[in-house]
Coordinates of N, CA and C in Angstrom, one line a residue:
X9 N -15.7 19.5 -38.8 CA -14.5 19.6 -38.0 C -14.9 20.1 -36.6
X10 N -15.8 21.1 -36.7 CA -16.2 21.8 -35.1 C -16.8 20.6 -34.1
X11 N -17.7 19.4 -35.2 CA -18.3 18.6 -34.0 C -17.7 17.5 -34.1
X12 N -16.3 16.8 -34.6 CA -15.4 16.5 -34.1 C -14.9 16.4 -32.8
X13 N -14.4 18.3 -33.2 CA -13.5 19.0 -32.0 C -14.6 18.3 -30.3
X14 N -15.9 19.2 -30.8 CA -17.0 19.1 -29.6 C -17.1 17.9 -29.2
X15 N -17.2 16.3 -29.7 CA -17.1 15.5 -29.4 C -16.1 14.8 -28.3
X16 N -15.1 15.0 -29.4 CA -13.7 14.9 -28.8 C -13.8 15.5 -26.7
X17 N -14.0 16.9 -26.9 CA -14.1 17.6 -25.7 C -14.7 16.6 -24.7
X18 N -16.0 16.6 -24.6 CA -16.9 15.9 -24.7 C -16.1 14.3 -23.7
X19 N -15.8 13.9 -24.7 CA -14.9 12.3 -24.2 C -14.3 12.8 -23.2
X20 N -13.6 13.9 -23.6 CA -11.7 14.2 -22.3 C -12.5 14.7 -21.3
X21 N -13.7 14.8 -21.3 CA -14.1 15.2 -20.0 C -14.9 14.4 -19.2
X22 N -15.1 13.4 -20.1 CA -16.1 12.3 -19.7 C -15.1 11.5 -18.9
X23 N -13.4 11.5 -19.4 CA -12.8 10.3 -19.3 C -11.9 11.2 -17.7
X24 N -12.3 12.4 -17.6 CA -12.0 13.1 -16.4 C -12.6 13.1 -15.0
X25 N -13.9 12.9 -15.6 CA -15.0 12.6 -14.6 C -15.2 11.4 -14.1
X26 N -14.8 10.5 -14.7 CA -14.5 9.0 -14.2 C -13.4 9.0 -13.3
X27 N -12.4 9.1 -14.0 CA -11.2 9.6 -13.3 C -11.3 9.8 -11.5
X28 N -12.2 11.6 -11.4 CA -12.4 12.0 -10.3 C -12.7 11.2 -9.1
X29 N -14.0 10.4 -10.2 CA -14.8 9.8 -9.6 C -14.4 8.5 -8.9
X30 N -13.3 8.1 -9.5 CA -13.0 6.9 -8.9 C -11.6 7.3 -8.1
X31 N -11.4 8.5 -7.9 CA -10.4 9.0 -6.9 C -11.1 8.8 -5.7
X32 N -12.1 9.3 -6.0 CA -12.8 9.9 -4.6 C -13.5 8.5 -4.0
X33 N -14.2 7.9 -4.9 CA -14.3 6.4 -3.7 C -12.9 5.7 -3.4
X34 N -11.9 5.7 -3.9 CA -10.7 5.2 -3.8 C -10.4 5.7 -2.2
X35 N -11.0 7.5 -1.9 CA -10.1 8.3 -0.9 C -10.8 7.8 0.6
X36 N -12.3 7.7 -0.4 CA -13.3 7.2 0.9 C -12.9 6.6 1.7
X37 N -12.8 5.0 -0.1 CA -12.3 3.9 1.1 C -11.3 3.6 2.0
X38 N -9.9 4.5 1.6 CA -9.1 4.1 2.7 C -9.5 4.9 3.8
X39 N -9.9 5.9 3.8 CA -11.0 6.6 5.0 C -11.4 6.2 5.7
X40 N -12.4 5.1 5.2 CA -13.3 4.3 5.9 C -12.0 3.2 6.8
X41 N -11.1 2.4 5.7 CA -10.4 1.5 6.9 C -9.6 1.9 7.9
X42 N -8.8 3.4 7.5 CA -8.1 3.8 8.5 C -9.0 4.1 10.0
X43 N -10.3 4.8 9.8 CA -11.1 4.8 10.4 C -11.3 3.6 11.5
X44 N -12.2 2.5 10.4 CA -12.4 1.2 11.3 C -11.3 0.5 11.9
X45 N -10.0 0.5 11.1 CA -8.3 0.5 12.4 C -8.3 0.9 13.6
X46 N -8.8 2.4 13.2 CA -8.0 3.4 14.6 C -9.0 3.0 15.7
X47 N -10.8 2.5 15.0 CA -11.4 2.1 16.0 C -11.4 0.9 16.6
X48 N -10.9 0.2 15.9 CA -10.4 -1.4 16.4 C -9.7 -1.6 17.2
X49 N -8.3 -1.0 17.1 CA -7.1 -0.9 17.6 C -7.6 -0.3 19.1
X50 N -8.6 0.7 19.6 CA -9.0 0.7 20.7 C -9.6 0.1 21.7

């Protein structure tokens, strides 16, 4: 049951770290275009 439980953990954190992970290039990239806009646009 314990390495179940540990497994389990394991995944929800794995499936958390992806998560993050794909926040954060998501945040980049509109970063990046609002960026290349604001520089275009001048």
């Amino acid at each position: 049951m314990e390495v179940f439980m540990s497994a389990n953990l394991i995944t929800a954190l794995n499936m958390m770290w992806q998560g993050m992970l794909g926040l954060f290039i998501v945040m980049a990239l509109i970063a990046l275009i609002v960026f290349g806009m604001s520089k275009f646009n001048k």
